[in-house]
XYZ file of C-alpha atoms in Angstrom:
772
model
C -66.173 1.697 -39.042
C -68.701 2.446 -36.190
C -68.679 1.036 -32.625
C -72.013 -0.529 -31.887
C -73.387 -0.321 -28.446
C -74.531 1.574 -25.711
C -72.978 3.141 -22.299
C -70.526 5.493 -23.497
C -70.540 7.546 -20.391
C -70.399 4.864 -18.202
C -67.436 3.541 -20.061
C -65.755 6.904 -19.839
C -66.347 7.259 -16.121
C -65.046 3.427 -15.719
C -61.428 4.254 -17.477
C -61.150 7.577 -15.649
C -60.923 5.972 -12.473
C -60.836 2.257 -12.068
C -58.386 1.928 -8.738
C -61.498 3.915 -6.835
C -64.262 1.837 -8.219
C -62.159 -1.182 -7.514
C -61.279 -0.179 -4.126
C -65.153 0.555 -3.273
C -66.145 -3.155 -4.698
C -63.483 -4.885 -2.714
C -64.637 -2.988 0.473
C -68.336 -3.610 -0.052
C -67.632 -7.414 -0.917
C -68.405 -10.169 1.429
C -65.039 -11.774 2.840
C -64.078 -14.793 1.331
C -66.484 -17.938 1.188
C -66.002 -20.477 4.120
C -66.460 -24.060 3.312
C -70.316 -24.172 3.696
C -70.608 -20.985 1.606
C -68.433 -22.555 -1.229
C -70.597 -25.502 -1.431
C -73.761 -23.229 -1.579
C -71.873 -21.598 -4.668
C -71.512 -25.066 -6.339
C -75.250 -25.242 -6.277
C -74.978 -22.402 -9.264
C -74.448 -26.011 -11.240
C -77.070 -28.209 -12.444
C -76.208 -31.870 -13.652
C -78.078 -33.578 -16.027
C -78.082 -36.794 -17.622
C -78.632 -38.045 -21.349
C -78.651 -41.639 -22.784
C -79.765 -43.168 -25.944
C -80.642 -47.012 -26.471
C -77.661 -49.468 -27.189
C -76.534 -50.472 -30.533
C -74.737 -53.672 -31.907
C -71.493 -52.649 -33.386
C -70.436 -54.042 -36.521
C -66.558 -54.258 -38.265
C -65.870 -51.250 -40.398
C -66.533 -51.670 -44.296
C -68.380 -48.449 -45.325
C -69.841 -45.428 -43.497
C -73.192 -47.246 -42.812
C -71.113 -49.788 -40.826
C -70.799 -47.012 -38.100
C -73.392 -46.826 -35.170
C -74.232 -43.006 -35.028
C -75.797 -41.377 -31.857
C -76.907 -38.009 -31.424
C -76.980 -35.569 -28.612
C -78.028 -31.996 -27.859
C -75.929 -30.077 -25.605
C -77.905 -27.320 -23.656
C -76.629 -23.658 -23.693
C -74.720 -22.540 -20.437
C -72.765 -26.023 -20.217
C -69.438 -25.678 -18.704
C -68.578 -29.554 -18.302
C -69.284 -32.302 -20.811
C -68.410 -35.695 -19.840
C -69.036 -38.817 -22.203
C -69.150 -42.026 -20.585
C -68.554 -45.055 -23.094
C -70.324 -48.395 -22.125
C -69.165 -51.713 -23.887
C -70.795 -55.242 -23.389
C -71.303 -58.043 -25.178
C -74.380 -59.795 -25.837
C -75.645 -63.151 -24.665
C -74.147 -66.136 -25.944
C -70.527 -66.857 -27.047
C -67.961 -64.911 -25.256
C -65.994 -62.258 -27.521
C -62.458 -62.012 -28.343
C -60.508 -58.897 -27.062
C -60.733 -56.165 -29.999
C -60.046 -52.690 -30.393
C -63.080 -50.195 -30.790
C -63.017 -47.119 -31.987
C -65.208 -44.204 -30.972
C -65.326 -40.750 -32.899
C -66.419 -37.409 -31.703
C -67.874 -34.284 -33.500
C -69.617 -31.039 -32.848
C -72.308 -29.901 -35.329
C -72.323 -32.760 -37.897
C -71.352 -36.685 -37.788
C -67.822 -37.484 -37.861
C -65.878 -38.101 -41.275
C -63.771 -41.229 -40.558
C -61.603 -42.915 -42.699
C -60.422 -46.141 -40.947
C -59.531 -47.741 -44.712
C -57.121 -44.943 -45.493
C -58.828 -44.643 -48.735
C -58.423 -41.493 -50.977
C -61.221 -38.569 -51.325
C -62.389 -36.981 -54.433
C -60.349 -34.148 -55.777
C -61.047 -30.762 -53.980
C -62.640 -32.404 -50.733
C -62.154 -30.863 -47.143
C -60.243 -34.060 -45.342
C -61.032 -33.103 -41.563
C -59.738 -35.873 -39.613
C -62.177 -36.596 -36.667
C -61.328 -36.731 -32.943
C -61.056 -40.210 -31.860
C -60.422 -42.695 -28.830
C -59.298 -46.194 -29.269
C -59.551 -48.729 -26.557
C -59.611 -52.475 -26.241
C -62.716 -54.422 -25.046
C -61.085 -55.707 -22.212
C -60.122 -52.644 -20.652
C -63.302 -50.893 -21.282
C -65.203 -53.887 -19.630
C -63.244 -53.382 -16.543
C -63.498 -49.335 -16.173
C -65.864 -47.342 -18.136
C -63.923 -45.484 -20.582
C -64.885 -41.232 -20.363
C -63.781 -38.208 -22.255
C -64.283 -34.852 -20.640
C -64.907 -31.479 -22.624
C -64.516 -28.333 -20.818
C -67.019 -25.318 -21.681
C -68.136 -27.382 -24.864
C -70.294 -25.775 -27.617
C -73.859 -25.911 -27.628
C -75.987 -27.684 -30.002
C -75.521 -30.955 -31.806
C -72.915 -33.665 -30.988
C -72.185 -36.820 -32.526
C -70.747 -39.885 -31.282
C -69.798 -42.740 -33.924
C -68.318 -46.132 -32.906
C -67.233 -49.162 -34.911
C -65.093 -52.396 -34.936
C -62.065 -52.622 -36.762
C -62.218 -53.442 -40.782
C -63.361 -57.288 -41.076
C -61.350 -60.038 -42.975
C -63.591 -59.647 -45.720
C -64.926 -63.196 -45.239
C -68.488 -63.771 -45.944
C -70.484 -65.321 -43.049
C -73.460 -67.328 -43.454
C -75.998 -66.426 -41.026
C -76.751 -68.802 -38.267
C -74.103 -71.405 -39.477
C -71.249 -70.240 -36.969
C -72.062 -68.510 -33.327
C -71.459 -64.941 -33.945
C -70.484 -62.347 -31.289
C -72.123 -59.357 -30.456
C -70.579 -56.244 -29.285
C -73.086 -53.727 -27.770
C -72.175 -50.152 -27.202
C -73.898 -47.247 -25.637
C -72.723 -43.969 -25.162
C -74.069 -41.548 -21.907
C -73.864 -37.812 -21.899
C -73.235 -35.801 -18.376
C -73.149 -32.311 -18.573
C -72.815 -29.675 -15.690
C -74.712 -26.674 -16.533
C -74.328 -23.283 -14.978
C -77.770 -21.325 -13.345
C -76.064 -18.098 -12.597
C -74.454 -16.406 -15.973
C -73.821 -12.388 -15.872
C -74.860 -10.791 -19.278
C -71.876 -8.668 -20.527
C -73.486 -5.998 -22.761
C -71.417 -3.891 -25.281
C -69.948 -1.015 -23.828
C -71.082 -1.517 -20.290
C -68.528 -2.127 -17.668
C -69.174 -5.244 -15.693
C -67.596 -5.409 -12.280
C -66.569 -8.858 -11.142
C -65.050 -10.584 -8.232
C -63.338 -13.987 -8.438
C -63.053 -16.327 -5.238
C -62.426 -19.877 -5.513
C -64.808 -20.722 -8.043
C -65.235 -19.321 -11.878
C -67.668 -16.520 -13.091
C -69.538 -17.206 -15.884
C -70.311 -14.555 -18.582
C -71.845 -14.404 -22.049
C -72.470 -11.765 -24.482
C -74.578 -11.801 -27.791
C -73.018 -10.880 -30.989
C -75.314 -9.474 -33.711
C -75.048 -10.251 -37.168
C -72.544 -8.419 -39.457
C -69.942 -7.698 -36.111
C -66.342 -7.513 -37.967
C -64.724 -7.374 -34.402
C -64.985 -7.986 -30.900
C -62.776 -6.474 -28.040
C -62.431 -7.931 -24.698
C -60.919 -6.081 -22.035
C -60.293 -6.418 -18.135
C -59.451 -3.050 -16.288
C -58.083 -2.204 -12.920
C -57.423 -5.836 -11.945
C -56.619 -6.104 -8.342
C -55.838 -9.000 -6.218
C -55.859 -9.492 -2.221
C -53.117 -11.874 -2.047
C -50.851 -10.972 -4.776
C -49.403 -8.202 -6.812
C -50.101 -9.527 -10.050
C -53.703 -10.105 -12.057
C -54.231 -13.994 -11.818
C -57.173 -14.327 -14.025
C -57.620 -16.412 -16.703
C -60.307 -15.758 -19.733
C -61.752 -18.737 -21.405
C -63.796 -17.200 -24.614
C -65.758 -19.507 -26.901
C -67.018 -23.068 -26.712
C -64.955 -26.403 -27.302
C -65.703 -28.196 -30.468
C -64.288 -31.318 -31.660
C -61.967 -32.289 -33.487
C -60.874 -28.939 -34.055
C -60.967 -26.666 -30.937
C -60.529 -22.858 -31.265
C -61.240 -21.685 -27.996
C -59.084 -18.459 -27.102
C -57.582 -18.394 -23.609
C -56.471 -14.919 -22.393
C -54.148 -14.790 -19.310
C -53.691 -11.402 -17.405
C -50.526 -11.128 -15.217
C -49.839 -7.060 -15.228
C -52.030 -5.218 -13.120
C -51.182 -1.982 -14.628
C -51.727 -2.473 -18.121
C -55.093 -3.506 -19.439
C -55.779 -7.408 -20.793
C -57.366 -7.147 -24.062
C -58.277 -10.093 -26.782
C -59.418 -9.150 -30.247
C -61.627 -11.591 -32.004
C -62.059 -11.166 -35.781
C -65.538 -12.077 -37.189
C -66.970 -13.689 -34.158
C -69.801 -16.193 -34.441
C -72.829 -13.888 -35.753
C -76.113 -14.222 -34.166
C -75.083 -16.262 -31.160
C -74.220 -16.106 -27.423
C -70.464 -16.303 -26.679
C -69.610 -17.702 -23.760
C -66.515 -16.334 -21.341
C -65.437 -18.065 -18.286
C -63.262 -16.102 -15.890
C -60.848 -18.095 -13.523
C -58.854 -17.269 -10.596
C -55.307 -18.403 -10.825
C -54.697 -17.528 -7.189
C -55.352 -19.265 -3.926
C -58.604 -20.683 -2.781
C -59.050 -17.822 -0.239
C -57.610 -14.885 -2.632
C -60.117 -12.448 -4.141
C -59.404 -10.959 -7.477
C -61.585 -7.713 -8.516
C -61.618 -6.750 -12.254
C -63.786 -4.851 -14.763
C -65.118 -6.656 -17.611
C -65.751 -4.927 -20.786
C -66.731 -5.604 -24.635
C -66.777 -3.325 -27.667
C -68.335 -4.528 -31.021
C -67.271 -3.183 -33.956
C -70.058 -3.332 -36.795
C -70.039 -3.885 -40.557
C -72.982 -2.365 -42.283
C -74.112 -4.849 -45.390
C -75.247 -3.216 -48.717
C -78.199 -5.502 -50.074
C -77.865 -5.416 -53.748
C -81.204 -6.678 -54.185
C -82.575 -3.961 -51.910
C -81.200 -1.381 -53.967
C -82.552 -2.747 -57.162
C -85.846 -2.832 -55.997
C -85.635 0.524 -55.065
C -84.263 1.561 -58.456
C -86.545 -0.549 -60.486
C -90.004 -0.019 -58.466
C -92.437 2.103 -60.528
C -93.869 3.387 -57.006
C -90.761 4.547 -55.202
C -91.158 6.522 -52.290
C -90.027 10.117 -51.692
C -89.558 9.912 -48.176
C -86.340 12.031 -46.977
C -84.481 8.993 -45.669
C -84.814 6.835 -48.703
C -83.977 10.049 -50.740
C -80.536 10.108 -49.134
C -79.349 6.992 -50.179
C -76.144 6.737 -52.350
C -77.032 5.551 -55.667
C -75.308 2.285 -55.356
C -71.808 0.866 -55.052
C -70.946 0.880 -58.542
C -70.862 4.813 -58.563
C -69.684 5.602 -55.017
C -66.964 3.979 -52.702
C -68.875 1.448 -50.353
C -66.599 2.931 -47.159
C -67.895 6.705 -47.654
C -70.415 7.470 -44.867
C -74.273 7.178 -46.120
C -77.188 8.961 -44.907
C -78.780 6.193 -42.959
C -77.440 6.033 -39.507
C -74.125 7.510 -40.549
C -72.375 4.252 -40.754
C -70.565 2.700 -43.466
C -71.129 0.214 -45.906
C -68.455 -2.431 -45.929
C -69.625 -5.567 -47.922
C -72.163 -6.405 -50.631
C -74.773 -8.574 -49.396
C -76.459 -10.929 -51.693
C -79.524 -12.435 -50.672
C -79.690 -16.344 -51.495
C -82.871 -18.328 -52.278
C -82.676 -21.594 -50.625
C -84.865 -24.242 -52.603
C -85.463 -27.579 -50.918
C -85.262 -30.468 -53.783
C -85.409 -33.594 -51.862
C -84.157 -35.397 -48.549
C -80.619 -33.880 -47.741
C -80.762 -32.130 -51.211
C -80.757 -28.319 -51.252
C -79.980 -25.961 -53.966
C -78.755 -22.149 -53.242
C -78.821 -19.443 -55.562
C -78.636 -15.631 -55.576
C -81.775 -13.922 -56.120
C -80.716 -11.805 -59.299
C -79.417 -15.175 -60.737
C -76.236 -17.262 -60.770
C -73.576 -14.571 -61.340
C -72.513 -12.357 -58.309
C -70.668 -9.052 -58.734
C -67.349 -9.100 -57.242
C -65.269 -5.701 -56.322
C -61.994 -4.650 -54.777
C -63.286 -2.229 -52.403
C -65.565 -4.431 -50.251
C -66.218 -8.130 -49.892
C -69.511 -9.613 -51.637
C -71.068 -12.047 -49.360
C -73.420 -14.804 -49.803
C -75.165 -16.577 -46.834
C -76.012 -20.403 -47.058
C -78.264 -21.472 -44.360
C -77.487 -24.914 -43.243
C -78.930 -24.304 -39.711
C -82.226 -26.713 -39.888
C -80.573 -29.491 -38.049
C -81.114 -31.696 -41.131
C -78.504 -30.549 -43.354
C -75.444 -31.988 -41.734
C -76.075 -35.528 -43.356
C -74.905 -34.429 -47.016
C -72.047 -32.746 -48.754
C -72.055 -29.045 -49.396
C -70.591 -28.515 -53.302
C -69.306 -25.191 -54.087
C -68.455 -24.127 -57.613
C -67.231 -20.724 -58.830
C -66.521 -19.752 -62.541
C -65.223 -16.499 -64.369
C -64.733 -15.414 -67.625
C -60.981 -15.409 -68.441
C -61.284 -11.830 -70.125
C -62.389 -10.237 -66.862
C -59.644 -11.524 -64.644
C -56.376 -10.834 -67.044
C -53.318 -10.206 -66.009
C -52.540 -10.301 -62.238
C -56.038 -9.798 -61.219
C -57.378 -12.482 -59.296
C -60.504 -13.311 -57.189
C -60.136 -14.802 -53.717
C -62.989 -16.559 -51.743
C -63.434 -17.974 -48.197
C -66.033 -20.117 -47.071
C -66.566 -20.146 -43.282
C -68.812 -21.123 -40.793
C -70.927 -19.018 -38.338
C -69.277 -16.115 -39.388
C -67.870 -14.305 -42.687
C -64.045 -13.747 -43.401
C -64.067 -10.029 -44.141
C -60.349 -8.830 -44.034
C -59.226 -9.783 -47.566
C -57.015 -6.809 -47.244
C -54.821 -7.939 -44.458
C -54.683 -11.638 -44.710
C -56.003 -14.405 -47.018
C -55.822 -17.267 -44.662
C -59.819 -17.262 -44.102
C -59.135 -17.518 -40.410
C -62.245 -15.982 -38.263
C -62.449 -16.110 -34.228
C -63.371 -19.586 -34.041
C -63.135 -21.380 -37.288
C -60.455 -21.938 -39.954
C -62.018 -21.314 -43.566
C -61.457 -22.823 -46.804
C -59.743 -20.394 -49.661
C -60.327 -20.490 -53.068
C -59.095 -18.651 -55.868
C -59.826 -17.630 -59.604
C -57.335 -16.468 -62.037
C -56.871 -16.281 -65.892
C -55.008 -19.750 -65.757
C -57.637 -21.559 -63.157
C -61.040 -19.838 -64.149
C -62.762 -22.749 -62.416
C -62.512 -23.430 -58.540
C -64.319 -26.333 -56.715
C -64.878 -27.039 -52.958
C -66.694 -30.145 -51.579
C -67.456 -30.390 -47.876
C -68.552 -33.437 -46.657
C -71.007 -33.421 -43.824
C -70.748 -29.565 -43.125
C -71.611 -28.441 -39.359
C -74.998 -27.084 -38.599
C -74.765 -23.416 -38.939
C -74.998 -20.413 -41.380
C -72.413 -20.795 -43.865
C -70.589 -17.610 -45.725
C -69.163 -17.584 -48.965
C -67.363 -14.339 -49.195
C -65.398 -13.029 -52.320
C -63.091 -9.885 -53.335
C -61.219 -8.714 -56.292
C -57.372 -8.547 -55.693
C -54.475 -7.025 -57.997
C -51.352 -7.935 -55.891
C -48.628 -6.613 -58.108
C -50.822 -3.107 -59.336
C -53.560 -2.461 -56.906
C -54.449 0.709 -59.064
C -55.861 -1.961 -61.710
C -58.771 -3.074 -59.133
C -60.151 0.482 -58.288
C -62.610 0.434 -61.038
C -63.079 -3.134 -61.872
C -65.639 -5.385 -61.036
C -65.917 -9.181 -62.175
C -68.920 -11.278 -62.525
C -68.554 -14.911 -60.861
C -70.910 -17.501 -61.563
C -71.750 -19.688 -58.453
C -73.054 -23.277 -58.112
C -73.965 -24.038 -54.655
C -75.876 -27.410 -53.662
C -76.015 -29.416 -50.711
C -76.205 -33.155 -52.256
C -76.736 -36.535 -50.289
C -73.660 -38.183 -51.984
C -71.195 -36.465 -54.316
C -72.184 -37.439 -58.230
C -74.519 -40.155 -56.537
C -71.253 -42.199 -55.844
C -70.337 -42.649 -59.490
C -70.756 -45.647 -61.518
C -69.719 -48.158 -59.065
C -71.189 -46.985 -55.959
C -75.002 -46.776 -54.506
C -75.908 -43.784 -52.311
C -77.908 -45.051 -49.710
C -79.821 -42.872 -47.117
C -79.201 -43.847 -43.663
C -81.607 -43.187 -40.381
C -80.896 -42.720 -36.706
C -83.983 -41.782 -35.429
C -85.375 -38.906 -36.909
C -81.772 -37.810 -38.225
C -80.989 -38.604 -41.891
C -77.951 -38.806 -43.275
C -76.279 -40.273 -46.478
C -73.138 -42.918 -47.282
C -72.076 -44.467 -50.225
C -71.789 -48.398 -50.796
C -68.799 -49.082 -53.474
C -68.929 -52.147 -55.532
C -66.287 -54.080 -57.819
C -63.297 -53.368 -55.401
C -63.895 -49.267 -55.717
C -63.523 -47.918 -52.134
C -63.350 -44.235 -50.652
C -65.999 -41.814 -49.570
C -67.546 -41.252 -53.009
C -66.500 -44.455 -54.446
C -63.456 -43.014 -56.396
C -60.385 -44.619 -54.806
C -59.440 -47.210 -57.573
C -56.721 -48.753 -55.823
C -58.368 -51.976 -55.387
C -60.590 -51.849 -58.420
C -61.564 -54.219 -60.734
C -60.948 -53.817 -64.386
C -63.797 -53.808 -67.136
C -62.130 -57.177 -68.196
C -62.213 -58.735 -64.875
C -65.953 -57.773 -64.260
C -67.024 -59.373 -67.329
C -65.119 -62.644 -66.813
C -66.865 -62.691 -63.072
C -70.167 -62.323 -64.611
C -69.389 -65.084 -67.080
C -68.130 -67.518 -64.113
C -71.378 -66.737 -62.184
C -73.946 -66.738 -64.891
C -72.355 -69.387 -67.409
C -71.777 -71.906 -64.413
C -75.373 -72.196 -63.888
C -75.592 -74.212 -67.223
C -74.264 -77.500 -65.374
C -78.029 -77.635 -64.184
C -78.491 -79.132 -67.989
C -77.328 -82.344 -66.960
C -79.627 -82.818 -64.296
C -82.628 -81.347 -66.257
C -81.640 -83.902 -68.988
C -81.391 -86.843 -66.805
C -84.594 -86.148 -65.152
C -86.505 -86.258 -68.252
C -85.048 -89.109 -69.666
C -86.002 -90.863 -66.105
C -89.575 -89.236 -66.371
C -88.970 -87.107 -63.391
C -90.636 -83.977 -64.919
C -91.334 -82.244 -61.913
C -87.931 -82.237 -60.698
C -86.601 -80.998 -64.300
C -89.076 -78.246 -63.921
C -87.592 -77.373 -60.589
C -83.857 -77.609 -62.045
C -84.779 -75.392 -64.926
C -86.255 -72.937 -62.739
C -83.380 -72.862 -60.409
C -81.044 -72.460 -63.583
C -83.158 -69.668 -65.089
C -83.158 -67.253 -62.158
C -79.500 -67.973 -60.768
C -78.321 -67.020 -64.125
C -80.256 -63.559 -64.304
C -79.728 -62.966 -60.746
C -75.989 -63.297 -60.958
C -76.423 -61.258 -64.165
C -78.025 -58.459 -62.285
C -75.928 -58.660 -59.209
C -72.943 -57.538 -61.107
C -71.382 -54.024 -60.446
C -70.174 -51.383 -63.299
C -70.958 -52.136 -66.952
C -71.780 -55.991 -67.023
C -75.137 -55.778 -65.721
C -78.647 -57.170 -67.109
C -81.586 -57.160 -65.001
C -84.867 -58.489 -66.454
C -86.982 -57.942 -63.389
C -86.160 -55.976 -59.974
C -83.126 -57.098 -58.217
C -84.802 -58.345 -54.900
C -87.495 -60.561 -56.954
C -84.481 -61.932 -58.859
C -82.786 -62.752 -55.273
C -85.524 -64.115 -54.000
C -86.283 -66.264 -56.793
C -82.581 -67.621 -56.745
C -82.696 -68.497 -52.880
C -86.060 -70.193 -53.435
C -84.604 -72.288 -56.318
C -81.605 -73.506 -54.634
C -83.597 -74.636 -51.526
C -86.427 -76.306 -53.386
C -84.008 -78.244 -55.871
C -82.184 -79.702 -52.712
C -85.882 -80.695 -51.368
C -86.949 -82.366 -54.347
C -83.712 -84.215 -55.024
C -83.641 -85.792 -51.850
C -87.026 -86.545 -51.880
C -86.590 -88.139 -55.086
C -84.102 -90.538 -53.737
C -86.336 -92.043 -51.072
C -88.788 -93.535 -53.791
C -91.812 -92.574 -52.311
C -95.539 -93.310 -53.923
C -96.108 -90.692 -56.439
C -99.003 -88.793 -54.706
C -96.958 -88.745 -51.484
C -93.826 -87.547 -52.909
C -95.682 -84.544 -54.943
C -97.620 -83.575 -51.950
C -94.305 -83.486 -49.930
C -93.082 -81.465 -53.052
C -95.643 -78.403 -52.662
C -95.598 -78.532 -48.863
C -91.642 -78.424 -48.717
C -91.876 -75.533 -51.415
C -94.477 -73.530 -49.262
C -92.712 -73.966 -46.294
C -89.103 -72.639 -48.066
C -90.931 -69.587 -49.411
C -92.267 -68.666 -46.048
C -88.908 -69.133 -44.476
C -87.436 -66.950 -47.007
C -89.739 -64.405 -46.577
C -89.059 -64.357 -42.758
C -85.261 -64.568 -43.149
C -83.728 -64.698 -46.424
C -80.028 -65.108 -45.590
C -80.655 -67.646 -42.657
C -79.013 -71.080 -43.090
C -81.721 -72.725 -41.590
C -83.846 -71.847 -44.697
C -82.108 -74.570 -46.388
C -80.682 -76.910 -43.770
C -83.980 -77.342 -41.995
C -86.155 -78.883 -44.894
C -82.840 -80.663 -46.164
C -82.327 -82.359 -42.848
C -86.212 -83.214 -42.830
C -85.903 -84.517 -46.419
C -82.936 -86.546 -45.160
C -85.032 -88.114 -42.519
C -87.652 -89.459 -44.422
C -84.998 -90.572 -47.126
C -83.325 -92.675 -44.386
C -86.555 -94.133 -43.109
C -87.481 -95.360 -46.386
C -84.344 -96.992 -46.896
C -84.156 -98.467 -43.640
C -87.498 -99.608 -44.334
C -86.727 -101.083 -47.470
C -83.471 -102.786 -46.163
C -85.538 -104.538 -43.289
C -87.943 -105.988 -45.576
C -85.063 -107.237 -48.261
C -82.569 -108.181 -45.700
C -79.910 -106.592 -47.602
C -78.815 -102.994 -48.164
C -80.606 -100.473 -49.992
C -79.623 -99.718 -52.855
C -78.533 -103.039 -53.604
C -76.109 -102.455 -56.527
C -72.588 -101.377 -55.456
C -72.215 -99.597 -58.688
C -75.052 -97.171 -57.677
C -72.761 -96.730 -54.872
C -69.654 -96.361 -56.065
C -70.327 -94.318 -59.326
C -73.315 -92.535 -58.144
C -74.044 -91.955 -54.742
C -70.546 -91.633 -53.054
C -69.661 -89.146 -55.986
C -72.642 -87.182 -55.336
C -72.358 -87.138 -51.511
C -68.596 -85.874 -51.961
C -69.603 -83.096 -54.411
C -72.556 -81.894 -52.178
C -70.000 -81.915 -49.113
C -67.520 -79.676 -50.873
C -70.314 -77.594 -52.136
C -71.466 -76.984 -48.605
C -68.324 -76.550 -47.329
C -67.146 -74.053 -49.722
C -70.322 -72.009 -49.513
C -70.201 -71.854 -45.556
C -66.442 -71.321 -44.671
C -64.307 -70.344 -47.749
C -65.975 -67.586 -49.570
C -64.768 -64.169 -49.412
C -65.286 -60.541 -51.058
C -62.281 -61.378 -53.281
C -63.012 -64.868 -54.422
C -66.738 -64.776 -54.264
C -66.721 -64.939 -58.302
C -64.951 -68.241 -58.456
C -65.688 -70.060 -54.937
C -69.546 -69.038 -56.053
C -69.110 -70.321 -59.556
C -67.668 -73.657 -58.030
C -70.742 -73.882 -55.937
C -73.305 -73.889 -58.787
C -71.166 -76.665 -60.429
C -71.219 -78.867 -57.432
C -74.702 -78.171 -56.697
C -75.860 -79.313 -60.237
C -73.387 -81.996 -60.440
C -74.451 -83.656 -57.022
C -78.104 -83.412 -58.175
C -77.256 -85.401 -61.299
C -75.232 -88.160 -59.655
C -77.710 -88.377 -56.985
C -80.852 -88.697 -59.008
C -82.372 -92.399 -58.739
C -82.666 -94.542 -61.784
C -86.135 -94.576 -63.788
C -88.486 -96.917 -62.072
C -88.773 -100.072 -63.761
C -92.196 -101.569 -64.613
C -93.394 -103.576 -61.778
C -94.374 -107.369 -62.206
C -98.059 -108.513 -60.919
C -98.394 -109.161 -57.341
C -97.973 -112.563 -56.183
C -99.491 -113.527 -52.945
C -98.855 -116.508 -50.911
C -100.760 -117.469 -47.682
C -98.426 -117.365 -44.731
C -100.431 -116.870 -41.236
C -103.775 -118.728 -40.703
C -105.328 -115.467 -39.445
C -105.994 -113.781 -42.690
C -102.290 -112.412 -43.139
C -100.577 -113.094 -46.512
C -97.315 -111.824 -48.244
C -97.746 -110.086 -51.573
C -94.056 -109.837 -53.637
C -93.078 -108.320 -56.913
C -89.947 -107.521 -58.290
C -88.937 -104.841 -56.069
C -91.081 -104.965 -52.762
C -92.911 -106.924 -50.548
C -96.254 -106.245 -48.933
C -98.209 -107.518 -45.856
C -101.936 -107.369 -46.738
C -104.963 -108.836 -44.776
C -107.554 -110.803 -46.316
């Protein structure tokens, strides 16, 4: 192992005489700050405010129900505060409900309000959440504070409690709109000291903290932070507290070091700190406001040099190899020489095998990772094998990272096993001492391969934005000597997919968007639930699915009754409309079924539009037919009404007034014509009590029952039965309400009634006033 960094002479001098150096620092340090000077020091913190447009909340049914917000926390942020604003939209006042808000750093939060199960081998990391009633959030804005947050993307997700599964008809009943808007306030440090490796950095604490940061290069195995020569002006101890790293939610792996003994050096050892990042360090004084504390901060890095397998193979296979001295000193390869031995390049030690990985972008939130040499990775016992998966583009956290490892049973016989760890930000390299896969600021996910279980799978939903590392090593716990010369080839299948297995046969993978950020979620059907539609606790069986499909499709055959009556009574246009409605409603519901009982003759959207259009036009022509209009006027209204309904459905397909508006207008026309006939005949129209008792009243009752079921009784559970009843009632009401066939009218007989050229012409149905 080698120590990375410079400044060894300065470090030796600091260690040799820290008391003298600290005494000089305290003597040259200005006295404690007064109130005005303290206010001046606070100027080193700059506040910034970020906000996004509000969104209307929805009851949770699947991940698409949540409202997602994405913020970017700037570097050197020392305090993060979320302000959560909730209000209701204009209109009906809202009831008091519980609103849930989730927070996560690096990726959208993984939520599970329904308590459903996840697929096997899936990481179920609970989210950090805040629950509050609407009444309390209206009285006082709820806030969430995070000290020393990690920089980068932060996600906020909000939703209402799960709904009652009732199918609401849009526009029929007043709805309540809950509006949510988060604001982000940050305090950012402008004065941050750079802590260089092996370079002592004197620090003096007064009443405010000091902010430091150190850059951790790649392949850093350990980081040692140390406080030396701590002296306090008002106490005998060393009242200093160090906070290392940024806070993340839901898990927080910040390291806190409290130093109390002034005679001993205060140390913090961090294995595998985040690679290629700045690491935040905050020093705070635990003494009083007028007490100064002086100390020396120092950092030391332990570097781990990688052996690039592809680079060495290119050197061996290239026909034009260079004969430079530095290249000639390279060792022949890890298969013939121990990696722990010192090589000629830089005098360091190779402590891991690095396999370059090719990233292939396939589609949106869809990436394939493959080692440059193929799909297999060489795993040894003397050093870990490492693969780097770059998920740091900012658009990779909206899918699921799937990792599959396979090994030949013959290569891992006996007690030999291959252990692997999947970590973000830095790799786990200490397989010889521990198997918990824990790095400095991340709890990794372990995997193992052996003869009895040669395949290992891991699924990480919404992986955080970072470089992920897969490290593998060969172990022989019972007989270590067996593994010294052993090598195992492990086959890797590494993918980032939008949805696992495309949500299965009972789900649909949908791509969701919040501004320019894309993420995916599964919308389940047929009672299946869960993150990938794999929870069958409330799922329908295949028999239940077929029964539901038969109910929804065969119930449309009830329209054969009004079709035959219309043909018999010479209402051919009405019969054509009823046949159109029966045909498209049957095949729409055959296509709308989940699972196996599905039949689509056209696209789903086309079938749905035709079904809705047929339902509205059927009601329109039935009411106009009851009005007994003249043939030409009736057909003109048929056409105009159909065009208006088609236009309204294109604007808003599920609005209740798409059907109610034309129907009410047709009812007004019918009522006007009936009143006119009553006035002219001086008796109620229709004149026959049998038509009222056996046709109109049953038809109106069936139509009223159908509207009541359609608007207030349908739920997700009883939809198959209630909607089938709706089909039967709609067709039955049309059959009862159709008027009888128009009788052949007798010739008009006119009689002179008034001397001013007015006369009355009558037949067996109506009377007409004419002018001669």
